[in-house]
XYZ file of C-alpha atoms in Angstrom:
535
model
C 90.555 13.250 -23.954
C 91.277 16.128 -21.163
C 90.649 18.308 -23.428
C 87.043 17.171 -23.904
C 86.578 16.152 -19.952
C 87.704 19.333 -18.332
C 85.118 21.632 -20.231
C 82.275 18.973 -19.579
C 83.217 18.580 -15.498
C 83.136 22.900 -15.465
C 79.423 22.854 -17.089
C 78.547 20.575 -14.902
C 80.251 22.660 -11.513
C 78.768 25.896 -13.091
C 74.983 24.332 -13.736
C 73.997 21.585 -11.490
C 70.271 22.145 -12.213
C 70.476 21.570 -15.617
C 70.369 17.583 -14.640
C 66.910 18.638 -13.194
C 65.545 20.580 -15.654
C 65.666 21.113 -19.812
C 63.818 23.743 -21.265
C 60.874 22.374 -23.431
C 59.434 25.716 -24.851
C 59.856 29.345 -24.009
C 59.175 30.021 -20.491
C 59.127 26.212 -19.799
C 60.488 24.045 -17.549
C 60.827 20.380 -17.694
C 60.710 18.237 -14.100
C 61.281 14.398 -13.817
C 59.520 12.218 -11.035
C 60.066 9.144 -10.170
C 56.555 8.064 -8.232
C 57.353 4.833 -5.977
C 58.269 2.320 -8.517
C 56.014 3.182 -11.274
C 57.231 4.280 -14.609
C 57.906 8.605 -14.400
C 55.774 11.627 -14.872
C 56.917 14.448 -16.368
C 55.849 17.772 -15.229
C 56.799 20.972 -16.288
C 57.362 24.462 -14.633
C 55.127 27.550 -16.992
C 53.599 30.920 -15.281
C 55.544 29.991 -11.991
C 53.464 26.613 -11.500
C 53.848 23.107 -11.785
C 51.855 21.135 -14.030
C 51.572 17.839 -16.135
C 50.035 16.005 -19.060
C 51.630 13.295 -18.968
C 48.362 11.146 -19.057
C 44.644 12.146 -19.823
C 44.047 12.065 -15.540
C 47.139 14.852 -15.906
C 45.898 16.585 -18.899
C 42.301 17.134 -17.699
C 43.287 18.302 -13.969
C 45.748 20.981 -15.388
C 42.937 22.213 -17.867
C 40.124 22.097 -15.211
C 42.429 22.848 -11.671
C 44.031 26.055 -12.925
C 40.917 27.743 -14.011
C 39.804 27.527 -10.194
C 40.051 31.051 -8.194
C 41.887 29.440 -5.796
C 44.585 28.443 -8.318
C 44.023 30.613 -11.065
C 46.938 30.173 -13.919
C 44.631 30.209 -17.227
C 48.079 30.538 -18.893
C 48.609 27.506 -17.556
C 45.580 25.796 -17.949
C 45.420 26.588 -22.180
C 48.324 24.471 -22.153
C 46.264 21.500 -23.142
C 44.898 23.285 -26.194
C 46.243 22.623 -29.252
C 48.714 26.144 -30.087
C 47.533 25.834 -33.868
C 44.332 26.759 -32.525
C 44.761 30.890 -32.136
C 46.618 32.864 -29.796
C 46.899 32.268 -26.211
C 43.999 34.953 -25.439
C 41.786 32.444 -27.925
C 42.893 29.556 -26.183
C 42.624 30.475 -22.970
C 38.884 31.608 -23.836
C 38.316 27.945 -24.979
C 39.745 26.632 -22.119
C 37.192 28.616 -20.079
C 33.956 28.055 -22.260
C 34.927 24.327 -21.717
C 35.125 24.347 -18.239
C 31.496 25.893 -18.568
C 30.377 23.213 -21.033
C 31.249 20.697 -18.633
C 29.220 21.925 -15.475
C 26.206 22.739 -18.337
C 26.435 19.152 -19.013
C 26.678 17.449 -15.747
C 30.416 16.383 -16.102
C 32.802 16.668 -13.020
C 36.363 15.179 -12.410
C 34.573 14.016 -9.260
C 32.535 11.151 -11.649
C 34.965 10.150 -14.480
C 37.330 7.852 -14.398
C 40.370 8.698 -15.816
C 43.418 6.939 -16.545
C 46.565 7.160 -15.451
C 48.409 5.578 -18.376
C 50.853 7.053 -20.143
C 49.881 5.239 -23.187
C 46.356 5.139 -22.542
C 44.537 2.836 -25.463
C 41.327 3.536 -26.464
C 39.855 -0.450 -26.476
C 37.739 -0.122 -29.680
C 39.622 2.183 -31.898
C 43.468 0.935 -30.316
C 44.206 4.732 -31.057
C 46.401 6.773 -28.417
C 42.938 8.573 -27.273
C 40.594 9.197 -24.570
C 37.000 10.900 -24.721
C 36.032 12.237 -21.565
C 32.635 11.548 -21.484
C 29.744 9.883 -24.061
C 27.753 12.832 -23.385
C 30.576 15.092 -25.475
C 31.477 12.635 -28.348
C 33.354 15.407 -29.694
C 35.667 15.999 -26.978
C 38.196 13.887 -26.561
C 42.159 14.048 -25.591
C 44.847 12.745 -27.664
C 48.528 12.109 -27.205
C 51.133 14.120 -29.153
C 54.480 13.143 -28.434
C 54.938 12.768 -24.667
C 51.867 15.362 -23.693
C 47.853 14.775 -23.641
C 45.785 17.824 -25.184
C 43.059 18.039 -26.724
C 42.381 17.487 -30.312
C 42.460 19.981 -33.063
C 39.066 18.904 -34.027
C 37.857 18.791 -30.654
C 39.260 22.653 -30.224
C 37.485 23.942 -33.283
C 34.116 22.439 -31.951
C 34.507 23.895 -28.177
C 32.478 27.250 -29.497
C 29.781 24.907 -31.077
C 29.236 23.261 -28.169
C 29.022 26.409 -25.862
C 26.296 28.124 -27.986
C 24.728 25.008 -28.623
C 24.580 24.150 -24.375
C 23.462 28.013 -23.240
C 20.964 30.057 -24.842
C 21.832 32.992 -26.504
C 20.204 35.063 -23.633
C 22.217 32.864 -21.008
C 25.672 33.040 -22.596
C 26.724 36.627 -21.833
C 25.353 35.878 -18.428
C 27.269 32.787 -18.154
C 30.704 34.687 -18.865
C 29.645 37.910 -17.094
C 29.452 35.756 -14.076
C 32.719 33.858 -14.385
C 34.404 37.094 -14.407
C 32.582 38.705 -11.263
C 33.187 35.111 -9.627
C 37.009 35.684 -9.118
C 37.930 38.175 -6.188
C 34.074 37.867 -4.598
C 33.964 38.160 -1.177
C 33.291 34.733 0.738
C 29.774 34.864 3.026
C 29.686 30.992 4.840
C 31.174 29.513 2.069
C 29.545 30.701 -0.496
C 30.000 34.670 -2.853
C 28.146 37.505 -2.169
C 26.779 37.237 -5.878
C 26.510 33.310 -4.665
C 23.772 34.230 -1.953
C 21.697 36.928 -4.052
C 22.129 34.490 -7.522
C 20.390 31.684 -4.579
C 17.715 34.582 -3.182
C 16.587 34.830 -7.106
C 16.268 31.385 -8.021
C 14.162 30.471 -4.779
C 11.663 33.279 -5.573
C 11.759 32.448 -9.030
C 10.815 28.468 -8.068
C 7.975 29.579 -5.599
C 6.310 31.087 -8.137
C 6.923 28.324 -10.861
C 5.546 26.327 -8.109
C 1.856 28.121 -8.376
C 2.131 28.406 -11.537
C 2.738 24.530 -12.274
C -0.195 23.844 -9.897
C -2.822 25.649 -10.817
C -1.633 24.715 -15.090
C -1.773 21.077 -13.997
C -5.192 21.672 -12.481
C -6.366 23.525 -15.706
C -4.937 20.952 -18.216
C -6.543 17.587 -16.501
C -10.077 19.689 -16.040
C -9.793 20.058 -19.890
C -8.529 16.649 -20.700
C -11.684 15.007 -18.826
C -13.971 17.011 -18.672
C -16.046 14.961 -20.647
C -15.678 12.096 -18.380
C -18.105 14.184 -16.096
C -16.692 12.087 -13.074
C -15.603 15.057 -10.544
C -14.264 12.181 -7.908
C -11.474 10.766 -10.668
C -10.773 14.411 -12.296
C -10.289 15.521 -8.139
C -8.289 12.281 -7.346
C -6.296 12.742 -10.691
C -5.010 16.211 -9.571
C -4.451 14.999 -5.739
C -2.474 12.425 -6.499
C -0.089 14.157 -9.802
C 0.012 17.430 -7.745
C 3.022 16.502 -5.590
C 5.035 14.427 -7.831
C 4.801 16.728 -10.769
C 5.393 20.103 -8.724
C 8.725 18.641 -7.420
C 9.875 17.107 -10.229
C 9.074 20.613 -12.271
C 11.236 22.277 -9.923
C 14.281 19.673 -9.106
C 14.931 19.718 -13.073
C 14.889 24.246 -12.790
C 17.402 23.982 -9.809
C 19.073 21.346 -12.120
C 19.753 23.286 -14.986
C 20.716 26.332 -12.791
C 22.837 24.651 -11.011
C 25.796 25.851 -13.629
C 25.204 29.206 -13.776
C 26.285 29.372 -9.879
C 29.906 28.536 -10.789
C 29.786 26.273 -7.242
C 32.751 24.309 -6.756
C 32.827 20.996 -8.632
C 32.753 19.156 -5.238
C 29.304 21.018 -4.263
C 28.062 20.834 -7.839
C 28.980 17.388 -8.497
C 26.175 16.640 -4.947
C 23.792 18.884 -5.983
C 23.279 17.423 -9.223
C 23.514 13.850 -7.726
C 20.524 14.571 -5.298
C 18.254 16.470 -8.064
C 19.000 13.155 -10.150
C 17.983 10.923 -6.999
C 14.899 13.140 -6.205
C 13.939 13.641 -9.847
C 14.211 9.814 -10.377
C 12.214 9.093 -6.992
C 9.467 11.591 -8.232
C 9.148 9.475 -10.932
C 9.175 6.395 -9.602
C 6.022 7.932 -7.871
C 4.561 9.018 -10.502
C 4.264 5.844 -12.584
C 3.112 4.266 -9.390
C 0.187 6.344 -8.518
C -0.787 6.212 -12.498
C -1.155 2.807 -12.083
C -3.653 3.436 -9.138
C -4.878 5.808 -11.154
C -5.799 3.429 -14.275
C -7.576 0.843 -12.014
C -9.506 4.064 -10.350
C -10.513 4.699 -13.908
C -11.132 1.449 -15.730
C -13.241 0.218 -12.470
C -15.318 3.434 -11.681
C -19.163 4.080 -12.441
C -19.832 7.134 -14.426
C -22.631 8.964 -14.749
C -24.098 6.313 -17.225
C -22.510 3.352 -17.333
C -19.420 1.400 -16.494
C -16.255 2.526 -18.589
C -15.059 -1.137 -18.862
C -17.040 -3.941 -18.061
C -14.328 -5.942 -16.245
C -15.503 -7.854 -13.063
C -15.402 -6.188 -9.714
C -12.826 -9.241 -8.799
C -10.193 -8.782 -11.254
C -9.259 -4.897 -9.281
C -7.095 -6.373 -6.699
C -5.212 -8.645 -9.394
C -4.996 -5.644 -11.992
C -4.226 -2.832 -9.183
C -1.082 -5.326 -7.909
C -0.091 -6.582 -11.428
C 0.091 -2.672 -12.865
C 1.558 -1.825 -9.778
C 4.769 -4.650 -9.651
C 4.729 -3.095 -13.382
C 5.108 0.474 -12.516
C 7.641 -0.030 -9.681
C 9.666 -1.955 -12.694
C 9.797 0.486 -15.153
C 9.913 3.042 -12.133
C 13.129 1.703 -11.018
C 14.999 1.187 -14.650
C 13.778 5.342 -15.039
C 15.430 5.922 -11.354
C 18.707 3.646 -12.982
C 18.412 5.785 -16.311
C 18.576 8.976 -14.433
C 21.273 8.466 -12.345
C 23.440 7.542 -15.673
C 23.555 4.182 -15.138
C 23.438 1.654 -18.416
C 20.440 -0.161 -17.929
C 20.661 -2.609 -21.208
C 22.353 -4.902 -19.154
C 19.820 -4.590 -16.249
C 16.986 -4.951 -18.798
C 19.012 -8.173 -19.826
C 19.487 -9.807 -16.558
C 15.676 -9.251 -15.639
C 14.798 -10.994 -18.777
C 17.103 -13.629 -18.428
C 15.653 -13.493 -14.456
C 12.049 -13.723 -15.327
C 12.919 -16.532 -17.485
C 14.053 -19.020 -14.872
C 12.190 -17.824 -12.343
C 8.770 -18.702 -14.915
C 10.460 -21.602 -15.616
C 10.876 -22.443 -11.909
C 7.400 -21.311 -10.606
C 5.834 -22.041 -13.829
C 2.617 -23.416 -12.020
C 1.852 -20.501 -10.444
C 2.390 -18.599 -13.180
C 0.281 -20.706 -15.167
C -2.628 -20.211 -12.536
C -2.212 -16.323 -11.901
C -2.560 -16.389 -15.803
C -5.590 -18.655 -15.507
C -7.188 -15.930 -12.969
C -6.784 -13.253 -15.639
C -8.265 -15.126 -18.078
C -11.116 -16.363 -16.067
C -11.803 -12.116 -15.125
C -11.489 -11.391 -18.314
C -13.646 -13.999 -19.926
C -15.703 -14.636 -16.920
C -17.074 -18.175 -18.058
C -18.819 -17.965 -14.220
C -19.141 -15.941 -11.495
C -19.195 -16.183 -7.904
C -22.729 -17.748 -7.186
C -23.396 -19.907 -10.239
C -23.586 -24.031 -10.203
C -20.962 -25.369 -13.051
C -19.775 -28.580 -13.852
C -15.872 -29.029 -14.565
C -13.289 -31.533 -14.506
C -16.236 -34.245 -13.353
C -16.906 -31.772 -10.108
C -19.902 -29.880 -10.114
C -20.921 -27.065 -7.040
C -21.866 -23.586 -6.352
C -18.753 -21.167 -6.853
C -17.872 -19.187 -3.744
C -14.787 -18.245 -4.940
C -12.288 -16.800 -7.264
C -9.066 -15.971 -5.875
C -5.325 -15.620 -7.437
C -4.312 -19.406 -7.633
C -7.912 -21.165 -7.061
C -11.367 -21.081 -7.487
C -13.093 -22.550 -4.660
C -16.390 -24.656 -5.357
C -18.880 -25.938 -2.965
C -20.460 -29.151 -3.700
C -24.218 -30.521 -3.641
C -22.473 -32.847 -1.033
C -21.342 -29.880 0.815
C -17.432 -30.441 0.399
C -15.530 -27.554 -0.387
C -13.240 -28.561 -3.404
C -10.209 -26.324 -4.408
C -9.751 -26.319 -8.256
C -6.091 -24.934 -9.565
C -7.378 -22.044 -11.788
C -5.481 -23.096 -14.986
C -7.266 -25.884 -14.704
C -10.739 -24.274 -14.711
C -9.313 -21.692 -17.605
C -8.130 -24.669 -20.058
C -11.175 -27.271 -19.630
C -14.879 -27.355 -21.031
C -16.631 -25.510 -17.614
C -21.019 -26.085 -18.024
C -22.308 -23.112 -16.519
C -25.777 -24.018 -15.146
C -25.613 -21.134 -13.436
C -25.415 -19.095 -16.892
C -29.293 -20.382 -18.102
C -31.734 -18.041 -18.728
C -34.694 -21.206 -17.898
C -33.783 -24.263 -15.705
C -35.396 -27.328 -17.130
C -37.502 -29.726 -15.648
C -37.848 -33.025 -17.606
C -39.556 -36.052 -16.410
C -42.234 -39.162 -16.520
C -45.440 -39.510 -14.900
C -46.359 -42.731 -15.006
C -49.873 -43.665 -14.711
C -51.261 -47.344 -14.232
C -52.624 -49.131 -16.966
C -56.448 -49.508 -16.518
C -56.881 -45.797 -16.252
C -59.821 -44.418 -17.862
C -58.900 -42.680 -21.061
C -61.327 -39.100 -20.124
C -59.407 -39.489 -16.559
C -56.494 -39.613 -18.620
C -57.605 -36.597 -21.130
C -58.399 -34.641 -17.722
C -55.579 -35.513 -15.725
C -53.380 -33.929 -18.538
C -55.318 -30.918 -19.085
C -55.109 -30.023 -15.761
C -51.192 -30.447 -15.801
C -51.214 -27.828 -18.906
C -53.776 -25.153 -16.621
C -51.104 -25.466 -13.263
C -47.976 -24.219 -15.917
C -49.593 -21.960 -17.291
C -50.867 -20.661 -13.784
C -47.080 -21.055 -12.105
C -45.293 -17.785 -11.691
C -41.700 -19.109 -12.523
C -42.663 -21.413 -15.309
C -42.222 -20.550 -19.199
C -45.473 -19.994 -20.646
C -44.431 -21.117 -24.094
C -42.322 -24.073 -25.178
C -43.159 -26.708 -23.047
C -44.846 -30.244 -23.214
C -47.247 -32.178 -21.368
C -48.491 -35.310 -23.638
C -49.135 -39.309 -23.708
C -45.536 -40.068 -24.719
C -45.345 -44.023 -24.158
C -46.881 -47.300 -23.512
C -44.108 -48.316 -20.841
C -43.940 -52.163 -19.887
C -45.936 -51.143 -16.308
C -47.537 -47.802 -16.767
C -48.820 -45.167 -19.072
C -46.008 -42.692 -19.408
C -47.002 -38.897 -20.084
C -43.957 -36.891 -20.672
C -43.353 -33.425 -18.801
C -41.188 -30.814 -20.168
C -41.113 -27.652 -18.152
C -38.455 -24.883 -18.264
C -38.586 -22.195 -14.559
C -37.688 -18.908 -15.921
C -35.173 -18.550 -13.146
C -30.841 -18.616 -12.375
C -31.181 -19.409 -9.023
C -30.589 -23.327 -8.176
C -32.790 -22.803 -4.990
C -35.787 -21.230 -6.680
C -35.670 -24.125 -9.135
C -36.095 -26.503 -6.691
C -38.777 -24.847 -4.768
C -40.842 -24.290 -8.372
C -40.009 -28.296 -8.820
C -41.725 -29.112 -5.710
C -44.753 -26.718 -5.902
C -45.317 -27.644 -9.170
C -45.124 -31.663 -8.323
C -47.059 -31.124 -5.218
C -50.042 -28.995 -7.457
C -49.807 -31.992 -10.036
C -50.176 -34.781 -6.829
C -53.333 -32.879 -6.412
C -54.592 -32.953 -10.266
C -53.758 -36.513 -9.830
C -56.519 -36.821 -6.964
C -58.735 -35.050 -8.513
C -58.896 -36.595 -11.839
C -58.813 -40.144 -10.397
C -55.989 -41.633 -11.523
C -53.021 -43.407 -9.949
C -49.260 -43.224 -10.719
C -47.887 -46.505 -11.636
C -44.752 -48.307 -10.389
C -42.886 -50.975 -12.004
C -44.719 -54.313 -11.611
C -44.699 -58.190 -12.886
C -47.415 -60.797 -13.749
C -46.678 -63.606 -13.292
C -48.880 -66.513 -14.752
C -48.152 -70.460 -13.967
C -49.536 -73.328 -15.915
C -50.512 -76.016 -13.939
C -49.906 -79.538 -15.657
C -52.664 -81.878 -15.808
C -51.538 -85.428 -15.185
């Protein structure tokens, strides 16, 4: 048993760091720590650096840290791709057109969250993987033993990916620069080639910034220039000119930003604010196109109304395209920003549900104001009968229509209620009718009679509001205490007022026939006869 102790106690005496360390591969050293009382990390020692994959949040830092000028070890750093995959020089030009593929696509360590499992599960596949983000489906980390690289598969599609996110004219640019970028010469934070790469893209916006305006001028002129309405083709270019401009220019600084090699911290903000700008610019412009529709659907061209939709209905369709627009605005602004808006879209159905079903009144009369603008069964002005009241409209507003009646009340009717019920428009005739019995006394001389009539005829035909054709004027009845003649008369006129003052001219004129032809209007009477009894 000495025998076997002494040799292993003079190992140990000669090599105490060999507890420490145990060589993994050539050139490698293997470290142990022991973080508070979680379970260990291991991280090994390779081109004079420290480094880990012990988890994906490990793997993904030593690809992505070590390939920053500050800590350049791209030795280091191809450690996370697969070594079936080419030499190191390959690998290490992988590792680099990755890096690249990730600020093309928008993808920072800043915005992912990655886990610091050891065994990391994915939760629908319950395979020992991790993809970094949906945008790169392809890419995706895998554990091999004790480390997290990436996958073979994922390796072989790195050069894919990189042609496939620059151009062909942008890719030698693109790795010319991340070349120059290491050793530059800091100027207030930012490289010499930094500044100048800046200098370029500002003039090269100011004149994308002409050029968008006066193309967006040129295109619209085109589109309607058969409206012939200069007003909506000048508003149309007023109010797109701003929105469209910035947006046109946020997305070119956008997909610059990743040919300025910035760090990922700066990056990762920049592309944040273009996202919130873009996203506000379009929140904009969906707003001021629904101004825009109402502008068109309610203006007067040069012949006639595009849409015949009633001059009250603007207010309800400006607001209800407008609540609309800020909507789908908003759920654009969400999209932008990489947010999942299925479940938004959900809960604002689910939302609008209750809240219908809560305020399902009012919803039932704003819906009863579109359909009474739409299918205008009155307007304001015109004398209708609903629902047993009856009145001169004087308004139509969101929730009620407001009628004032012969009695000179002002009644409130719930617009749903107007919308679902029989509504008489008297307003809506083209004559107003005038139907009634002169009654004449019995005893009246049948020429006076004759006359009396024939005169009636001569003052319709001589009236300026009455219908010239269609009516009657004849001996209708032998009533139990007159003569009735029957007088049918239609005033070619929609205004209640102007009815009434045609009535009375025309009963007045008739009064006067009446004198002339020596008759005398009856009125209900008895005779009474009584038998005296003889005794």
């Amino acid at each position: 048993m000495s025998k076997i102790l002494l040799p292993l106690l003079l190992i140990i005496s000669i090599h105490p760091a060999t507890l420490l360390f145990a060589q993994e591969e050539e050139g490698e050293i293997l470290l142990e720590s022991h973080p508070n009382d979680h379970d260990f990390y291991k991280f090994y020692i390779y081109d004079s650096v420290e480094y880990s994959q012990s988890t994906p949040y490990h793997a993904l830092h030593t690809h992505l840290d070590f390939l920053d000028e500050q800590n350049y070890h791209p030795k280091t750093a191809a450690r996370v791709i697969p070594t079936s995959v080419g030499n190191l020089d390959t690998r290490i030009e992988l590792a680099e057109e990755l890096k690249l593929i990730f600020a093309g696509k928008g993808i920072y360590l800043n915005q992912l969250d990655l886990p610091l499992q050891k065994d990391h599960v994915e939760k629908n596949t319950g395979k020992k993987r991790f993809i970094i983000n949906e945008k790169l489906p392809e890419i995706y980390l895998i554990k091999v033993g004790e480390r997290w690289r990436y996958s073979s598969y994922s390796a072989l599609k790195i050069n894919k990916i990189f042609k496939e996110t620059f151009p062909p004219y942008s890719r030698d640019i693109i790795k010319f620069v991340s070349k120059i970028e290491k050793g530059n010469n800091y100027v207030l934070g930012l490289k010499v080639w930094q500044w100048g790469a800046l200098l370029g893209i500002s003039i090269l916006m100011y004149i994308v910034y002409f050029v968008v305006i006066r193309l967006l001028a040129f295109f619209i002129k085109q589109f309607f220039s058969k409206e012939g309405n200069q007003y909506f083709i000048s508003t149309l270019i007023l109010k797109y000119k701003r929105p469209v401009t910035i947006a046109v220019l946020v997305f070119l600084f956008y997909i610059l930003i990743p040919l300025l090699l910035l760090d990922s911290t700066i990056a990762f903000g920049l592309t944040v604010l273009c996202k919130v700008v873009f996203g506000f610019t379009v929140v904009v412009f969906i707003f001021r196109t629904a101004d825009l529709l109402v502008l068109q659907v309610m203006t007067t061209g040069t012949k006639k109304k595009r849409w015949n939709i009633d001059a009250h209905l603007t207010p309800v369709l400006r607001s209800s395209l407008r609540i609309v627009a800020l909507m789908i605005g908003f759920l654009f602004f969400l999209k932008i920003l990489g947010y999942n808006i299925n479940n938004i879209v959900t809960g604002i159905s689910f939302g609008g549900l209750i809240i219908a079903f809560a305020a399902q009144d009012t919803v039932k009369n704003f819906i009863g104001s579109i359909m009474l603008f739409t299918d205008k069964p009155f307007s304001v002005g015109d004398s209708i009968v609903v629902k047993g009241q009856s009145g001169i409209v004087e308004e139509i507003g969101f929730r009620t229509t407001k009628i004032r009646t012969f009695n000179n009340s002002l009644v409130s009717l719930p617009n749903n209620i107007a919308a679902d019920n029989e509504v008489d428009n008297m307003g809506k005739r083209e004559f107003r009718r005038f139907n009634t019995l002169l009654s004449l006394e019995y005893g009246t001389d049948r020429k006076n009679l004759k006359l009396f009539i024939e005169e009636v005829r001569k003052a319709i035909d001589n009236h300026p509001t009455t219908r010239k054709e269609g009516y009657q004027v004849r001996l209708y009845q032998f009533a139990p205490s007159s003569i009735d003649i029957l007088l049918n008369v239609f005033f070619e006129t929609d205004d209640y007022n102007i009815e009434l003052q045609s009535r009375e001219e025309l009963m007045f004129t008739i009064m006067e026939i009446a004198d002339t032809s020596n008759v005398q209007f009856a009125f209900p009477t008895q005779t009474i006869h009584l038998n005296e009894k003889k005794e």
